[in-house]
PDB file of C-alpha atoms in Angstrom:
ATOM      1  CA  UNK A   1       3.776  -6.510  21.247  1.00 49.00           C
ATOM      2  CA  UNK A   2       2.348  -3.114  21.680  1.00 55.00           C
ATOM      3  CA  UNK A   3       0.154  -0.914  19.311  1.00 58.00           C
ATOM      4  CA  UNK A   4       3.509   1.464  19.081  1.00 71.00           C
ATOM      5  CA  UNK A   5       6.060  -1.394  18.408  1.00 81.00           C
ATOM      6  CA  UNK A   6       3.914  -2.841  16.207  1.00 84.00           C
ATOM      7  CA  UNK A   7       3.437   0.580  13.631  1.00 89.00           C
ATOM      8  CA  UNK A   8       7.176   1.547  14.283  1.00 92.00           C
ATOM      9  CA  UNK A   9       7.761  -2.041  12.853  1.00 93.00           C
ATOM     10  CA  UNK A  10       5.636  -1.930  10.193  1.00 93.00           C
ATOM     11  CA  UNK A  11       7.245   1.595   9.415  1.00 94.00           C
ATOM     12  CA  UNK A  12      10.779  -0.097   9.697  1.00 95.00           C
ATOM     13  CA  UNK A  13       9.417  -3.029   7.344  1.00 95.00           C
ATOM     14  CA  UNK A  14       7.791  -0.407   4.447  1.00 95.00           C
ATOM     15  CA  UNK A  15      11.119   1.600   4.585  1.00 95.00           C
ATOM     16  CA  UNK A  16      13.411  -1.683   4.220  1.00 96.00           C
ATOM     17  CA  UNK A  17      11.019  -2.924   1.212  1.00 97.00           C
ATOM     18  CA  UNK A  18      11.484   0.748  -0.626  1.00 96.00           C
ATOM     19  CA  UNK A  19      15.097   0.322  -0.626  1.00 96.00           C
ATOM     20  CA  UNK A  20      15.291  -3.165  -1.622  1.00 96.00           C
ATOM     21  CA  UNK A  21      13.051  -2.662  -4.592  1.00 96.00           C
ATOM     22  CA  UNK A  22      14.787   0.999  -5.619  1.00 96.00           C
ATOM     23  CA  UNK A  23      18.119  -1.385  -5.842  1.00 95.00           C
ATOM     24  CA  UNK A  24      16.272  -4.446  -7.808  1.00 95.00           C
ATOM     25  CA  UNK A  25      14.480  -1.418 -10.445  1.00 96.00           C
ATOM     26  CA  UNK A  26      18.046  -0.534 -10.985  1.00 95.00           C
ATOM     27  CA  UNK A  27      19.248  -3.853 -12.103  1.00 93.00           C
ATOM     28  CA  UNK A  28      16.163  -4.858 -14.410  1.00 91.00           C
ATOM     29  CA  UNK A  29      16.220  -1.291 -15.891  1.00 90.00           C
ATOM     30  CA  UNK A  30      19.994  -2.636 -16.591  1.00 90.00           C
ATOM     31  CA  UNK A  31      18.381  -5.689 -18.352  1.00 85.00           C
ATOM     32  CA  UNK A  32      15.841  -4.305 -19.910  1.00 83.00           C
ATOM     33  CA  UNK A  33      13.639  -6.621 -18.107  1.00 88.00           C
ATOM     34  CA  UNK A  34      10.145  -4.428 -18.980  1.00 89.00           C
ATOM     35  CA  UNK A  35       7.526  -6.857 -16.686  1.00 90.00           C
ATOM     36  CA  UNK A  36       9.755  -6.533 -13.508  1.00 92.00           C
ATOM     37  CA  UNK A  37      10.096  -3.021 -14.144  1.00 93.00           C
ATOM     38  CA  UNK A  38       6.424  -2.262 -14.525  1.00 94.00           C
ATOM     39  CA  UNK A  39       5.758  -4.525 -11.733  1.00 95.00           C
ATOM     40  CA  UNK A  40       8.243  -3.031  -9.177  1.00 96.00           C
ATOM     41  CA  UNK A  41       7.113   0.878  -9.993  1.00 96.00           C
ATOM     42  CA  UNK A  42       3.340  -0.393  -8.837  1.00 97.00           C
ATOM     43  CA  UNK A  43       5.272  -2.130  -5.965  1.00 97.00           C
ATOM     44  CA  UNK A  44       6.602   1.431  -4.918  1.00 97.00           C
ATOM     45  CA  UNK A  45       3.745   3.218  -4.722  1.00 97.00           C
ATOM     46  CA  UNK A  46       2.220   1.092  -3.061  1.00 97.00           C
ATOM     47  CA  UNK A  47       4.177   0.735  -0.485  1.00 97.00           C
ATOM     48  CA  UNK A  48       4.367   4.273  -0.341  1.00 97.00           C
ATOM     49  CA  UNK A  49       1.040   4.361  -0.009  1.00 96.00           C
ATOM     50  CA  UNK A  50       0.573   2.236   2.754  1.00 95.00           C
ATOM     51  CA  UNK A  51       3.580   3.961   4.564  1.00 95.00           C
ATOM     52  CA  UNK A  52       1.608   7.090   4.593  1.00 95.00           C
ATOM     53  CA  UNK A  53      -1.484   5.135   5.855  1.00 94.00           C
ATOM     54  CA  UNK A  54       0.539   3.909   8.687  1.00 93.00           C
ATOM     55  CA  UNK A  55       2.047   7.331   9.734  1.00 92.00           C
ATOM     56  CA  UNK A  56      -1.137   9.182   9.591  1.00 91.00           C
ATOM     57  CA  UNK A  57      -3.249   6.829  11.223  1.00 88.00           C
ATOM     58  CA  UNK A  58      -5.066   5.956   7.639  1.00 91.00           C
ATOM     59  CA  UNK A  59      -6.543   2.090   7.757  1.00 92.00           C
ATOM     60  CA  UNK A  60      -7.777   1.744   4.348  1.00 94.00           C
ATOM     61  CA  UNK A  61      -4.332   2.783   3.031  1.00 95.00           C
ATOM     62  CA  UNK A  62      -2.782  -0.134   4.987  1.00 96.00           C
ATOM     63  CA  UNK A  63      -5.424  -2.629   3.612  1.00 96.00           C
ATOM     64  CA  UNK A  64      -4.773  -1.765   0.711  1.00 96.00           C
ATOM     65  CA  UNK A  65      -0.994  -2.305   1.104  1.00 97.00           C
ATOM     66  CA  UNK A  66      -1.895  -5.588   2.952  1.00 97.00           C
ATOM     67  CA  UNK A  67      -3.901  -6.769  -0.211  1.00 97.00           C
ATOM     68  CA  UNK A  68      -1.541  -5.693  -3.080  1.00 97.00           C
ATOM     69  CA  UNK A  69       1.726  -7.651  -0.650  1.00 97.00           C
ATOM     70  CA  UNK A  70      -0.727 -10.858  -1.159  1.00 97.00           C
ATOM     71  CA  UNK A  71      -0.024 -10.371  -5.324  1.00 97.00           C
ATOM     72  CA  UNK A  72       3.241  -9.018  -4.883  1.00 97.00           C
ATOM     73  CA  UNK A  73       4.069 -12.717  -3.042  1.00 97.00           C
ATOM     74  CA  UNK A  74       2.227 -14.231  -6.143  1.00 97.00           C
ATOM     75  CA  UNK A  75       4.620 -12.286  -8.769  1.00 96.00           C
ATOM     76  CA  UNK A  76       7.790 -13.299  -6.898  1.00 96.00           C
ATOM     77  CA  UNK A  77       6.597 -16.761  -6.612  1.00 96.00           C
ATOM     78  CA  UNK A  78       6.122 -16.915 -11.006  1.00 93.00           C
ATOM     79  CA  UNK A  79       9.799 -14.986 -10.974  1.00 93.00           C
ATOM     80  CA  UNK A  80      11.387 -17.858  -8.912  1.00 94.00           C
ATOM     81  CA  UNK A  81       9.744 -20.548 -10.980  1.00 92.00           C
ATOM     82  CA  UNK A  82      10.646 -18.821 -13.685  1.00 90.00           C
ATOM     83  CA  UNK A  83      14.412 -18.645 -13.460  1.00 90.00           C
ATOM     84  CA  UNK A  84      14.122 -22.264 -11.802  1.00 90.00           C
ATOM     85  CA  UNK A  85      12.497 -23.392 -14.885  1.00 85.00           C
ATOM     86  CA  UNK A  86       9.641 -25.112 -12.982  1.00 86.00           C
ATOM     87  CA  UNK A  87       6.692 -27.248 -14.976  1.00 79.00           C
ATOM     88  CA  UNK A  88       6.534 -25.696 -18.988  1.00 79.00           C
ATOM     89  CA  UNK A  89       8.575 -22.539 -17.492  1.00 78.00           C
ATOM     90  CA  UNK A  90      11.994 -21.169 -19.371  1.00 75.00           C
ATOM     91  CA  UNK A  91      14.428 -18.498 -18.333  1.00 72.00           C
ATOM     92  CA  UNK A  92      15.288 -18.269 -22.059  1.00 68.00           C
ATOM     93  CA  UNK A  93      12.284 -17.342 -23.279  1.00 66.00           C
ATOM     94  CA  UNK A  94      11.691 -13.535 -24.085  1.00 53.00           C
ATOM     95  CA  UNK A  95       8.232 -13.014 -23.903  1.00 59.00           C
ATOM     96  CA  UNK A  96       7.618 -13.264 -20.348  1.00 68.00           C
ATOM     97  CA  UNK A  97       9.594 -10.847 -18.708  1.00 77.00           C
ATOM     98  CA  UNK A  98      10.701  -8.336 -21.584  1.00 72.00           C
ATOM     99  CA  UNK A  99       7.546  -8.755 -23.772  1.00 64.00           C
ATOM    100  CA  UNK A 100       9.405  -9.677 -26.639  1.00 65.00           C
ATOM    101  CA  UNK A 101      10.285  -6.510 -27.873  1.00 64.00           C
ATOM    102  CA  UNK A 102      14.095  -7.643 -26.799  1.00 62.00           C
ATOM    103  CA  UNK A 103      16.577 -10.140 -26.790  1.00 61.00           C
ATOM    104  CA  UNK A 104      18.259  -8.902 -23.131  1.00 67.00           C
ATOM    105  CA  UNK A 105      18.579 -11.097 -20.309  1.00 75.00           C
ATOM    106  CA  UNK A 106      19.331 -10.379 -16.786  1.00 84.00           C
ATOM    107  CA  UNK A 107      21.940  -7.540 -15.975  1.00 86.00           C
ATOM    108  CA  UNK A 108      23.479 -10.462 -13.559  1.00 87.00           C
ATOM    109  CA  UNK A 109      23.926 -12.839 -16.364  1.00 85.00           C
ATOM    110  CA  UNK A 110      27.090 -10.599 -17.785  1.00 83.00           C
ATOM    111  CA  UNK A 111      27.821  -9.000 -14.898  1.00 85.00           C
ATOM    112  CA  UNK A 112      27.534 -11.776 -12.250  1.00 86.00           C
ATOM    113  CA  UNK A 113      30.226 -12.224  -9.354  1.00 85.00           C
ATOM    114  CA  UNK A 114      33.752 -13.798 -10.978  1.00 85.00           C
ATOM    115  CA  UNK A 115      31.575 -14.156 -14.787  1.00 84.00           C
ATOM    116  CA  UNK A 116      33.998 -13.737 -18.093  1.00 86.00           C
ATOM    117  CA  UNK A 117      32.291 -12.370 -21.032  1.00 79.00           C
ATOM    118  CA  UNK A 118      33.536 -13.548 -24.101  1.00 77.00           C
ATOM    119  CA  UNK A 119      32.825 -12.366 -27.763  1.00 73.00           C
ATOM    120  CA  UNK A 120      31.919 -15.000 -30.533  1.00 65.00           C
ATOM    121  CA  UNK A 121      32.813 -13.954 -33.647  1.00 67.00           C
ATOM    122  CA  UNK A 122      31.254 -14.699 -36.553  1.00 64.00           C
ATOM    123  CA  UNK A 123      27.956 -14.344 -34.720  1.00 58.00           C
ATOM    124  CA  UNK A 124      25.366 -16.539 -36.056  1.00 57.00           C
ATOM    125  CA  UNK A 125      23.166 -15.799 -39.466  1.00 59.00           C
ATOM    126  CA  UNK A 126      20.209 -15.465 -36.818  1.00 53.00           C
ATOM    127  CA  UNK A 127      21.867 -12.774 -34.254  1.00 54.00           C
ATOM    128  CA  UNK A 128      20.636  -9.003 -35.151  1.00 56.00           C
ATOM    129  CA  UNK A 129      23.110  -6.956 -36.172  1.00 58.00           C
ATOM    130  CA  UNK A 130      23.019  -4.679 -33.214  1.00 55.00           C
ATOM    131  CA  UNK A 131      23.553  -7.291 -30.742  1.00 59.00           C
ATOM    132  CA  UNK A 132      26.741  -9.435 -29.905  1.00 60.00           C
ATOM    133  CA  UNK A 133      27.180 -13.405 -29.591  1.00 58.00           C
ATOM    134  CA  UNK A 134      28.454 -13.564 -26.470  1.00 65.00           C
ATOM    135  CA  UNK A 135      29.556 -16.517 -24.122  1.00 75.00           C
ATOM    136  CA  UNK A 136      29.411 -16.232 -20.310  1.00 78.00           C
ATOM    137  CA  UNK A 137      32.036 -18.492 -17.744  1.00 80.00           C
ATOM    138  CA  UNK A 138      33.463 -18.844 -14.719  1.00 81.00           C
ATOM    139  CA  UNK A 139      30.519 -17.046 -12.801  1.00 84.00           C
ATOM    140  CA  UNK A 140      30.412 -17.934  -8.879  1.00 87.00           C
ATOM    141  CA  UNK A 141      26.876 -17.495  -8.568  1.00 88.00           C
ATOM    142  CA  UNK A 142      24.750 -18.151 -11.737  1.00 89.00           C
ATOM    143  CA  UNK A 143      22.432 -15.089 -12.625  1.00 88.00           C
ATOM    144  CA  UNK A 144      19.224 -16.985 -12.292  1.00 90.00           C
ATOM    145  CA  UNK A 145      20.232 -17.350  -8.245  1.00 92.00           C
ATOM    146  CA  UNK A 146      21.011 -14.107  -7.944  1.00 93.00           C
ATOM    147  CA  UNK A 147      17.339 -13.535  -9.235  1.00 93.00           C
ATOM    148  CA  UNK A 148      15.768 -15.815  -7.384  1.00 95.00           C
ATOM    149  CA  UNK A 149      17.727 -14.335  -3.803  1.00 95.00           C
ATOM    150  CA  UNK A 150      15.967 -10.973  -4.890  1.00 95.00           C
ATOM    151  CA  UNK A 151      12.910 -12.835  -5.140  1.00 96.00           C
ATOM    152  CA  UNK A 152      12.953 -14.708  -2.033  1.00 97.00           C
ATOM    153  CA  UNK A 153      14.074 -11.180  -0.146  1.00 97.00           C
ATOM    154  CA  UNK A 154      10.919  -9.363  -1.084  1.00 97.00           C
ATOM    155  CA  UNK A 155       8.650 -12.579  -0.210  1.00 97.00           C
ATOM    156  CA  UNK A 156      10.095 -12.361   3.025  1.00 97.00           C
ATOM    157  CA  UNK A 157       9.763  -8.757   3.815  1.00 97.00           C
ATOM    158  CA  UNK A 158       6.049  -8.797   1.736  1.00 97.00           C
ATOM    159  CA  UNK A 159       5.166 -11.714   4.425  1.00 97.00           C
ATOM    160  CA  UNK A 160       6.423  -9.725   7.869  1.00 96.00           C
ATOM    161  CA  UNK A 161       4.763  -6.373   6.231  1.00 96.00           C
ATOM    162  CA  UNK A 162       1.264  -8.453   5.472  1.00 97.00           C
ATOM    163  CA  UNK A 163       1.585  -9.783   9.133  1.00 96.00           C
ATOM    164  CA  UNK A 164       2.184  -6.008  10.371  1.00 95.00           C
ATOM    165  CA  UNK A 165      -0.300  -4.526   8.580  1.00 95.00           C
ATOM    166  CA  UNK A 166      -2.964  -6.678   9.515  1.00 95.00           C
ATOM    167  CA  UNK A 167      -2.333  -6.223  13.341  1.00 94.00           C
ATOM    168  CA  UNK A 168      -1.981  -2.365  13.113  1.00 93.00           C
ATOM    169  CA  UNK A 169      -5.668  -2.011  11.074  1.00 93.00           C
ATOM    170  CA  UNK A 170      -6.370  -4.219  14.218  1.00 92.00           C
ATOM    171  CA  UNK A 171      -5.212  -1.863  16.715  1.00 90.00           C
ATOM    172  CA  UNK A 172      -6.564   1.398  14.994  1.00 89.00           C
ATOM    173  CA  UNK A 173     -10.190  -0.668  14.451  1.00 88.00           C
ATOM    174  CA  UNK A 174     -10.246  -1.300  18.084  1.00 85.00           C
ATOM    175  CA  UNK A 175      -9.276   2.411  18.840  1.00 80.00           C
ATOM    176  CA  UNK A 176     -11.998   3.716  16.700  1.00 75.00           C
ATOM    177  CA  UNK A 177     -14.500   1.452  18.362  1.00 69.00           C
ATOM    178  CA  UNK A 178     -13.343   1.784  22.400  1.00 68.00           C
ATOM    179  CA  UNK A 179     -13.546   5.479  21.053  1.00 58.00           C
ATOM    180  CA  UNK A 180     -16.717   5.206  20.215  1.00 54.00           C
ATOM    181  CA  UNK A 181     -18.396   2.998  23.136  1.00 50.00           C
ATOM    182  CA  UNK A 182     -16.282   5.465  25.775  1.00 50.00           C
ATOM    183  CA  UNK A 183     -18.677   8.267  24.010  1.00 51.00           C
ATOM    184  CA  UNK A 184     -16.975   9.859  21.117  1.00 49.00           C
ATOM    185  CA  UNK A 185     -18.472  12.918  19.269  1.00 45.00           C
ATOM    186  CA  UNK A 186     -19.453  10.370  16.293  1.00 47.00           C
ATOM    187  CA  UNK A 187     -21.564   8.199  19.242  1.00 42.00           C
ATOM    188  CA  UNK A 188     -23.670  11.302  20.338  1.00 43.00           C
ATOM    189  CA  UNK A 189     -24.277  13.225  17.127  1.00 46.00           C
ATOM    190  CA  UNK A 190     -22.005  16.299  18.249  1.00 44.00           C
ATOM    191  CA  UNK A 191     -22.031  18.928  15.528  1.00 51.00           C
ATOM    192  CA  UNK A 192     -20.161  21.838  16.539  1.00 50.00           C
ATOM    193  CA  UNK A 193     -21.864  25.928  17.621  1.00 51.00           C
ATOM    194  CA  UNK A 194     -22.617  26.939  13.727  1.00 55.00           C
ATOM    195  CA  UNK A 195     -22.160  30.776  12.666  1.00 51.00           C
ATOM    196  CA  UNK A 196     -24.992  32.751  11.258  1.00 52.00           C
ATOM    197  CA  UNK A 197     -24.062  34.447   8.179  1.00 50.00           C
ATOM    198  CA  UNK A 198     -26.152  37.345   8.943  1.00 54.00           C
ATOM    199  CA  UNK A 199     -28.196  39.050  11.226  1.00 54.00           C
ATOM    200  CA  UNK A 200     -32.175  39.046  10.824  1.00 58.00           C
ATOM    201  CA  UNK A 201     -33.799  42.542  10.878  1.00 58.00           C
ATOM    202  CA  UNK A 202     -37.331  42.297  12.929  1.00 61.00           C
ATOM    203  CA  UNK A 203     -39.043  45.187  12.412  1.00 63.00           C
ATOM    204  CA  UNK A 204     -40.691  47.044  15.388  1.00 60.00           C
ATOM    205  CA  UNK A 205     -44.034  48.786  16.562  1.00 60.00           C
ATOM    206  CA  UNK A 206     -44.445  51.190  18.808  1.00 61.00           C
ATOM    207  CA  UNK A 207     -47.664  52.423  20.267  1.00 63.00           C
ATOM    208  CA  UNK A 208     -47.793  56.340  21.083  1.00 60.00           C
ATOM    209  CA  UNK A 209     -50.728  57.418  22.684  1.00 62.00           C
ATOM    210  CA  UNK A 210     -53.099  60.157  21.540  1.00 60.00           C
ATOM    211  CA  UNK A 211     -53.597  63.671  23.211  1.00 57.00           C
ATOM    212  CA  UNK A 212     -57.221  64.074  23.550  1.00 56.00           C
ATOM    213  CA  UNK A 213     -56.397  67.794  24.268  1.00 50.00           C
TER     214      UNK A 213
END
């Protein structure tokens, strides 16, 4: 895999991951689902970021980007457990993903493939009064799936972006240092011809000799 396939790929990968989490923002904005949101606008600039770092040649972007896909893996794992309900973990509870300042659930849990939403009327004593009692059936994928397929998406492209990044700071470190040892401007202490602001005035003495006569 050359030093060109691999940035191409990695600008393929960055591209792919910006589109995927443009169309996931979209959804939980739909939900109200505030911790996704906040987490996926840090996920965009970052990746924007490190996009930039790969087209101009820019290292520490890409580590960067490498380190912040490691946590971005670690958030989509705690979303997957989440909506699988693993250990203490519940996809009912409100805290976690809209800070409790709502009582909103996934955009997919309404508005699911083949799901009928039906109103309950009276709604309960404890249902605010701006909200509806709703049930949800016949839904061919349950919403929590749906969430955990967008999930498992952005592991996989975080994992084949961590795996290009790492080998392109590789190539550009190795570069910088063949650069170097070949005999680089840096490796001689080059500094370029330097203007004078101004010229120096010397003054000058003449000796004219005397007429005796």
């Amino acid at each position: 895999m050359g030093y060109c396939s691999g940035r191409c790929t990695l600008i393929s990968v960055c591209g792919m991951q910006l589109v995927c989490v443009l169309e996931r923002q979209i959804f939980d904005f739909l939900g109200y689902q505030w911790a996704p949101i906040l987490a996926n606008f840090v996920h965009i600039i970052i990746v924007i970021l490190g996009l930039f770092g790969t087209i101009q040649y820019r290292p520490r972007y890409i580590t960067g980007y490498a380190v912040w896909l490691v946590l971005w893996v670690t958030w989509n794992v705690f979303v997957i457990c989440f909506y699988l309900e693993a250990g203490d973990l519940s996809k009912e509870t409100d805290l976690l993903l809209t800070f409790n300042i709502s009582m909103h659930r996934s955009w997919w849990m309404e508005n699911g493939p083949g799901c009928m939403v039906t109103s309950v009327t009276p709604a309960p004593d404890w249902a605010p009064e701006d909200h509806r009692y709703i049930t949800v059936s016949g839904c061919l994928l349950e919403y929590q799936y749906v969430e955990v397929a967008h999930s498992a998406l952005q592991i996989a492209l975080a994992l084949a972006g961590f795996v290009y990044a790492c080998y392109v700071v590789k190539c550009i470190t190795e570069e910088e240092d063949s650069f170097d040892f070949i005999g680089g401007f840096d490796s001689y202490g080059y500094q370029g011809p330097q203007k004078t602001s101004h010229l120096q005035l010397q003054p000058m003495y003449m000796q004219i000799p005397l007429d005796n006569n």
